[in-house]
Coordinates of C-alpha atoms in Angstrom, one line a residue:
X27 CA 70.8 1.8 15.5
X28 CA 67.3 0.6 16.0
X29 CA 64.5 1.9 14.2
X30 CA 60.5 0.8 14.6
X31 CA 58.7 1.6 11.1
X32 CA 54.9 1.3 11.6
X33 CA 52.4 0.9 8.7
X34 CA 48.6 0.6 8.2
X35 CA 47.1 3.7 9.1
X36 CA 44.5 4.9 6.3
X37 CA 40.9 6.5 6.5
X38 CA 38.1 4.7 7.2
X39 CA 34.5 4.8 7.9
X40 CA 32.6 4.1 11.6
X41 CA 32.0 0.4 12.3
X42 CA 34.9 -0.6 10.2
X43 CA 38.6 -1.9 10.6
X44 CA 42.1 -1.7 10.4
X45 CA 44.9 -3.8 11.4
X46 CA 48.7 -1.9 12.1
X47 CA 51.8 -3.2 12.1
X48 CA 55.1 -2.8 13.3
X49 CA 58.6 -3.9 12.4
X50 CA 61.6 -3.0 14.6
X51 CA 64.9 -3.8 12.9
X52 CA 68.8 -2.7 13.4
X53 CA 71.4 -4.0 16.5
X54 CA 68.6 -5.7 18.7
X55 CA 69.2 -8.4 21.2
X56 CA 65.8 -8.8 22.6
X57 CA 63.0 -6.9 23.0
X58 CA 60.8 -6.9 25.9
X59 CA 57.6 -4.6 26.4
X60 CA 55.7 -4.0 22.9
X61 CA 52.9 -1.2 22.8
X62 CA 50.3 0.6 20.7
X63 CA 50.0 4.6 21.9
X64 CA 47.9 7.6 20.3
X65 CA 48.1 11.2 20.4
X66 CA 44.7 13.4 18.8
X67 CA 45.0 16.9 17.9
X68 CA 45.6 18.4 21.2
X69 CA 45.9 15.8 23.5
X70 CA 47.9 14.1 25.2
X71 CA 50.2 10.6 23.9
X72 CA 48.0 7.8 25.7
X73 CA 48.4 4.6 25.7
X74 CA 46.3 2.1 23.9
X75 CA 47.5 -1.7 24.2
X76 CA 50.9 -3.7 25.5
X77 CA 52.0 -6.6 25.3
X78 CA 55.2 -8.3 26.9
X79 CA 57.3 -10.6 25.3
X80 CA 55.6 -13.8 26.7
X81 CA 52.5 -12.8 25.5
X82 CA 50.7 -10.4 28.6
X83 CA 48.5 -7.9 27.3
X84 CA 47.3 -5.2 28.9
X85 CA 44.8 -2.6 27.0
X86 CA 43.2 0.8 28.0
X87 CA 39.5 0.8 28.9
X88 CA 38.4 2.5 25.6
X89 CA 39.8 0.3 23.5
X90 CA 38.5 -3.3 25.2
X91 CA 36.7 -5.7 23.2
X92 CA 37.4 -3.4 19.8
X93 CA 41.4 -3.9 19.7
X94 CA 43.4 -7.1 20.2
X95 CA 47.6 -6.6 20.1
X96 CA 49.6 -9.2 19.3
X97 CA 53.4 -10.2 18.4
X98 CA 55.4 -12.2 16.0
X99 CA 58.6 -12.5 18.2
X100 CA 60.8 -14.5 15.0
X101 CA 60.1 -11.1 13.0
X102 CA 60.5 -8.2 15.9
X103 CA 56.7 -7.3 14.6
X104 CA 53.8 -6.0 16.4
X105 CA 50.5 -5.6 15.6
X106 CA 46.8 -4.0 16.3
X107 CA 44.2 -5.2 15.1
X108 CA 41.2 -2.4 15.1
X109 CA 38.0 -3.5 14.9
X110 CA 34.2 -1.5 15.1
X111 CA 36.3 1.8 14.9
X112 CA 35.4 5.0 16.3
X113 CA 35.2 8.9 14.8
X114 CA 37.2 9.3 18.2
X115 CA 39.6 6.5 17.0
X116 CA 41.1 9.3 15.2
X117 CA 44.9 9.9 15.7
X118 CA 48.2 9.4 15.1
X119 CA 49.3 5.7 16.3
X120 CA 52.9 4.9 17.7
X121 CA 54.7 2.1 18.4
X122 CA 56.8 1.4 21.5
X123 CA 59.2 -0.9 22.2
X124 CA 61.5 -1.7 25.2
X125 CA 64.8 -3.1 23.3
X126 CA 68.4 -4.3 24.3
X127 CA 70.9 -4.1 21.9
X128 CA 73.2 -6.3 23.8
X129 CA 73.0 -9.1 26.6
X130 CA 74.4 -6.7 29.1
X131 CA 72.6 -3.6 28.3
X132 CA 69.5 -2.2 29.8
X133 CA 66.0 -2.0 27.6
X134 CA 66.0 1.2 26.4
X135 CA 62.3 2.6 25.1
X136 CA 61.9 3.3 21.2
X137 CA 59.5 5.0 18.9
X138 CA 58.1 4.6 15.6
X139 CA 57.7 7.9 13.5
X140 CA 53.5 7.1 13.8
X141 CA 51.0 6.5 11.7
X142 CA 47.7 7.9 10.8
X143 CA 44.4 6.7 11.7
X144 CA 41.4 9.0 10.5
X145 CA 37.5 7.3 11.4
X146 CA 35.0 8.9 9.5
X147 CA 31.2 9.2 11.2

């Protein structure tokens, strides 16, 4: 089993920051694509950030210049730093993860249970 526990999510005021984190842990082999999504109250899951393995990152428009997601490979951890936050920040946050549990086997995607992120104006 694989599981992706995130952490970091609080309440916090316009202007200000956060920084999330994710550990994935259980039968992993590698893991390739890493990624940051958000669902608000009635709306869609979008994405925020990726990041591949080798370091690639690729980040939605509404998040540019504010967010920077990185990766600590050695511990299967990925992070967001959120900075100059939003009221429209607000939502839950997921991690992603593309992970193979064996050599042979193909990525499969995996979510974390989400965490909460609530920017008061």
């Amino acid at each position: 089993q694989v599981q992706l526990v995130e952490s970091g999510g609080d309440l916090v005021q316009a202007g200000g920051s956060l920084r999330l984190s994710c550990a994935a842990s259980g039968s992993i082999f590698s893991i390739n694509t890493m990624g940051w999504y958000r669902q608000a109250p009635g709306k869609q899951r979008e994405l925020v950030a990726v990041i591949t393995r080798a370091g690639s990152k690729n980040y939605a428009d509404f998040v540019k210049g504010r967010f920077t997601i990185s990766r600590d490979n050695a511990k299967n951890t990925v992070y967001l730093q959120m900075n100059t936050l939003k009221p429209e920040d607000t939502a839950v946050y997921y991690c992603n993860a593309d992970i193979k549990t064996t050599l042979r086997s193909q990525g499969i995607s995996y979510w974390g249970q989400g965490t909460q992120v609530t920017v008061s104006s």
